XYZ file of C-alpha atoms in Angstrom:
321
model
C 0.398 -0.039 0.008
C 3.119 2.340 0.904
C 4.800 1.338 -2.097
C 1.535 2.631 -4.655
C 2.348 5.985 -2.722
C 5.959 6.367 -3.440
C 7.196 4.993 -0.011
C 9.645 2.188 -0.229
C 11.071 2.322 3.358
C 10.808 0.324 6.057
C 8.210 0.641 9.144
C 9.161 1.634 12.746
C 9.853 -1.549 15.059
C 8.306 -1.878 18.375
C 11.490 -0.762 20.096
C 12.189 2.028 17.870
C 8.175 3.350 18.434
C 9.334 2.718 22.461
C 12.325 5.212 21.843
C 10.442 8.050 20.135
C 8.049 7.510 23.209
C 9.948 7.832 25.577
C 12.535 10.258 24.086
C 8.904 12.624 23.869
C 8.041 12.180 27.535
C 11.474 13.183 28.529
C 11.222 16.389 26.433
C 7.778 17.263 28.121
C 9.123 16.138 31.390
C 11.632 18.577 30.952
C 9.300 21.270 29.464
C 6.785 20.673 32.468
C 9.670 21.005 34.849
C 10.854 24.333 33.122
C 7.384 25.574 33.326
C 6.873 24.374 37.339
C 10.303 25.868 38.274
C 9.425 29.192 36.271
C 5.981 29.473 38.245
C 7.864 29.016 41.903
C 10.658 31.718 40.787
C 7.714 34.146 39.790
C 6.073 33.063 43.111
C 8.933 33.444 45.381
C 10.058 36.521 43.792
C 6.909 38.184 44.494
C 6.346 36.864 47.756
C 10.025 38.295 48.717
C 8.745 41.251 46.987
C 5.922 41.936 49.171
C 7.752 40.989 52.413
C 10.307 43.790 51.030
C 7.025 46.455 50.746
C 5.451 45.275 54.111
C 9.495 46.017 56.128
C 9.208 48.967 53.831
C 5.682 50.279 55.170
C 7.202 49.446 58.597
C 9.963 51.732 58.765
C 7.814 54.544 57.333
C 5.702 53.949 60.659
C 8.622 54.039 62.684
C 9.190 57.607 61.157
C 12.101 56.246 58.792
C 11.746 57.598 54.904
C 14.052 55.700 52.681
C 13.438 56.898 48.956
C 13.934 53.713 47.659
C 14.516 50.102 49.432
C 14.907 48.360 45.844
C 17.918 47.995 44.040
C 16.271 46.622 40.456
C 13.261 48.157 39.479
C 10.355 46.376 38.468
C 6.517 45.832 38.503
C 6.371 46.503 42.331
C 8.643 49.791 42.056
C 5.561 52.058 41.037
C 3.383 50.500 43.880
C 6.374 51.339 46.213
C 6.717 54.699 45.351
C 3.014 55.263 45.902
C 3.088 53.793 48.810
C 6.020 56.213 50.158
C 3.789 59.197 49.111
C 0.606 58.156 50.580
C 2.116 57.144 53.820
C 4.307 60.220 54.045
C 1.236 62.724 53.509
C -0.646 60.701 55.962
C 2.051 60.797 58.750
C 2.365 64.653 57.713
C -1.634 64.989 58.189
C -1.467 62.955 61.515
C 1.243 65.441 62.586
C -0.273 68.547 61.842
C -3.526 67.171 63.415
C -1.855 66.158 66.761
C -0.283 69.729 66.734
C -3.611 71.219 66.219
C -5.244 69.363 68.984
C -2.263 69.788 71.682
C -2.577 73.940 70.467
C -6.272 73.643 71.085
C -5.791 71.899 75.019
C -3.380 74.697 75.769
C -6.043 77.236 74.546
C -8.778 75.644 76.222
C -5.899 75.541 79.248
C -5.565 79.255 79.070
C -9.114 80.387 78.724
C -10.030 78.091 81.594
C -7.430 79.939 83.905
C -8.607 82.884 82.572
C -12.496 82.013 83.245
C -11.629 81.047 86.840
C -10.960 84.831 88.032
C -14.121 85.966 86.987
C -16.354 82.932 88.071
C -14.723 83.214 91.304
C -16.069 86.851 91.805
C -19.543 85.958 90.385
C -19.504 83.524 93.199
C -18.612 85.725 95.791
C -20.942 88.695 95.079
C -23.593 86.058 94.414
C -23.120 84.947 98.252
C -22.899 88.227 99.887
C -25.823 89.272 98.149
C -27.611 86.196 99.485
C -26.274 86.655 102.520
C -26.956 90.680 103.162
C -30.282 90.801 101.592
C -33.166 91.313 103.325
C -35.745 90.545 100.515
C -36.520 87.016 99.345
C -36.576 87.809 95.817
C -32.847 89.236 96.209
C -31.936 86.007 97.655
C -33.750 83.634 95.037
C -31.853 85.588 92.309
C -28.751 85.295 94.411
C -29.226 81.671 94.583
C -29.757 81.391 90.785
C -26.566 83.181 90.050
C -24.460 80.930 92.169
C -26.285 77.740 90.714
C -25.396 79.060 87.084
C -21.738 79.913 87.964
C -21.364 76.641 89.404
C -22.504 74.972 86.093
C -20.866 77.331 84.180
C -17.656 76.399 86.191
C -18.342 72.551 85.786
C -18.431 73.147 82.053
C -15.160 74.937 81.323
C -13.658 71.971 83.656
C -15.350 69.132 81.839
C -14.286 70.809 78.289
C -10.999 71.283 79.303
C -10.175 67.674 80.435
C -12.027 66.658 76.932
C -9.611 68.649 74.976
C -6.381 67.370 76.890
C -7.559 63.663 76.378
C -8.239 64.360 72.658
C -4.905 66.248 72.211
C -3.428 63.061 74.176
C -1.602 65.069 76.723
C -3.773 63.548 79.563
C -0.865 61.998 81.891
C -2.617 59.070 83.076
C -0.181 57.369 86.174
C -1.611 53.926 85.864
C -1.126 51.398 89.250
C -2.578 48.848 90.871
C -4.995 49.910 93.226
C -7.966 48.174 95.208
C -11.400 48.595 94.013
C -12.851 49.372 97.154
C -10.443 52.173 97.475
C -11.473 53.381 93.746
C -15.164 53.249 94.627
C -14.885 55.108 97.949
C -12.897 57.986 96.166
C -15.857 57.802 93.156
C -18.449 57.983 95.803
C -17.454 60.695 98.073
C -18.520 63.679 95.857
C -21.849 61.630 95.226
C -22.906 61.102 98.778
C -24.457 64.476 99.460
C -26.673 63.784 96.208
C -27.763 60.943 97.272
C -28.382 61.977 100.642
C -30.652 65.020 99.385
C -32.786 62.390 97.044
C -32.674 59.979 100.055
C -31.291 57.093 97.856
C -29.687 54.361 98.907
C -26.139 53.101 97.535
C -25.377 49.140 98.091
C -22.160 47.446 97.242
C -21.064 44.194 97.531
C -17.783 42.724 99.107
C -14.617 43.796 97.054
C -12.034 42.835 99.531
C -9.714 41.374 97.074
C -10.363 42.664 93.715
C -7.618 45.203 92.187
C -7.419 47.472 89.038
C -4.776 48.652 87.219
C -5.722 52.292 86.298
C -5.222 55.872 87.334
C -7.245 56.339 90.643
C -7.698 60.089 90.044
C -9.223 60.200 86.477
C -10.812 56.725 87.159
C -12.637 57.768 89.777
C -13.956 61.003 88.163
C -15.158 58.320 85.391
C -17.185 56.393 87.919
C -18.556 59.480 89.818
C -20.017 60.895 86.824
C -22.000 57.438 86.033
C -22.856 57.387 89.495
C -24.240 61.382 88.829
C -26.212 59.443 86.121
C -27.559 57.255 87.694
C -28.737 58.999 90.696
C -30.371 61.812 88.386
C -32.469 59.267 86.661
C -33.488 57.796 89.603
C -36.520 58.520 91.964
C -36.437 59.573 95.503
C -35.753 56.654 97.927
C -34.706 54.884 95.067
C -31.501 52.606 95.231
C -28.158 52.294 93.341
C -26.135 48.631 93.228
C -22.535 48.323 92.398
C -21.369 44.651 91.904
C -17.692 43.418 91.417
C -16.769 40.523 88.960
C -13.676 39.295 88.271
C -11.693 36.945 85.882
C -8.733 36.019 84.350
C -9.451 38.502 81.383
C -10.987 41.226 82.865
C -12.191 43.180 85.847
C -15.715 44.261 85.452
C -17.566 47.125 88.026
C -21.662 46.715 87.344
C -23.856 49.904 88.159
C -27.161 49.710 88.415
C -30.261 51.805 89.608
C -34.153 50.944 89.648
C -35.271 54.055 87.879
C -36.939 54.568 84.834
C -34.032 52.983 82.666
C -33.038 53.925 79.300
C -35.035 54.648 76.018
C -33.947 51.978 73.596
C -33.568 55.034 70.904
C -31.222 56.518 73.161
C -28.985 53.949 73.835
C -26.715 54.109 70.952
C -26.220 57.828 71.492
C -25.759 57.730 75.559
C -21.654 58.491 75.487
C -21.940 61.026 72.678
C -20.430 64.697 73.640
C -23.492 66.881 74.478
C -26.223 64.350 74.143
C -29.031 64.689 76.649
C -31.766 62.368 76.744
C -35.247 63.539 77.135
C -35.437 62.732 81.048
C -32.035 64.445 81.395
C -31.944 67.138 83.842
C -31.855 71.074 82.943
C -28.245 71.450 84.486
C -27.480 68.370 82.661
C -24.763 69.285 79.865
C -24.119 66.081 78.598
C -20.541 65.692 79.070
C -20.205 63.415 82.089
C -20.857 60.023 80.410
C -18.408 60.931 77.525
C -15.593 61.730 79.541
C -16.127 58.726 81.679
C -15.915 56.586 78.700
C -12.622 58.524 77.076
C -11.134 58.056 80.869
C -12.039 53.790 80.543
C -11.084 53.546 77.156
C -7.326 55.040 77.244
C -6.599 52.696 80.246
C -7.821 49.419 78.298
C -11.565 48.856 79.302
C -14.667 49.670 77.726
C -18.057 50.746 78.890
C -21.615 49.222 77.266
C -25.142 50.653 78.903
C -28.127 48.229 79.129
C -31.589 48.003 80.209
C -32.103 45.531 83.118
C -34.573 42.769 82.584
C -36.181 43.870 85.950
C -36.426 47.418 85.023
C -33.463 50.411 85.792
C -30.356 50.838 83.587
C -27.135 49.220 84.233
C -23.584 50.367 83.283
C -21.073 47.675 82.703
C -17.437 48.621 82.938
C -14.661 46.427 82.082
C -11.024 46.843 82.836
C -8.859 44.210 80.436
C -5.650 42.904 82.246
C -4.166 42.040 79.147
């Protein structure tokens, strides 16, 4: 049949067929191995480049600004340049923001200092007016002046504290203290208010519980929470404080038997200058925001919720790690 088509050679034997097959297989394996090696090389090169870019970002975040960390330009070089420009711009913006906050805190401190003198003078004049005036109407006006002066003084102090926290210039001296000592400091300024409303404050035994925090600022934060509970608890009501401790955190729970929170207000309780519909007219809406800032700056968190049996509950957690 092949001779009819001009072929006069011989057919390959099975051994020759096997040799051709083996040779083709060897060539295919070599090509496949070369292809896998090329893929591995590309993958490894990209991994090393990503690691270099990661180290490059760490350098920038630590304040080091190398112009180029690569020796050979490749497809990642443009990305590296853009990362450098972006991170540098962000750091400069952050630096300007911190500087602005520090200036704000300084200005607030100056304004607060300047306001102390006229506020003190107003308080003294109102007290003298209340003391020596024989007319009931004048005494009433003097009392209102004293209340508003104290309200203004508290507002100035609260704004000063918040501005210092925002600027990061508020120094918190953290050390291990007993929760009993902390609550004692927080309760002392609130006791006259509780006595005026004939409210009771109950605390469970806490002799073995300790915290790692700044006692002065933390006590002020808890004091603001106690004032909030007292404000929203009726006359002859009660406030309870319970302590829970485990290997992860120490929790302080403060509860009252008042009207509780409106569910719509819960997401806004810790916002600055937010006043709920049941807040008193003298409430300036800073106390809970200040408490939240103090607690969160000390590796803690604060949550607010309604009790199942009625009333409000604040849960303050200080994490140990």
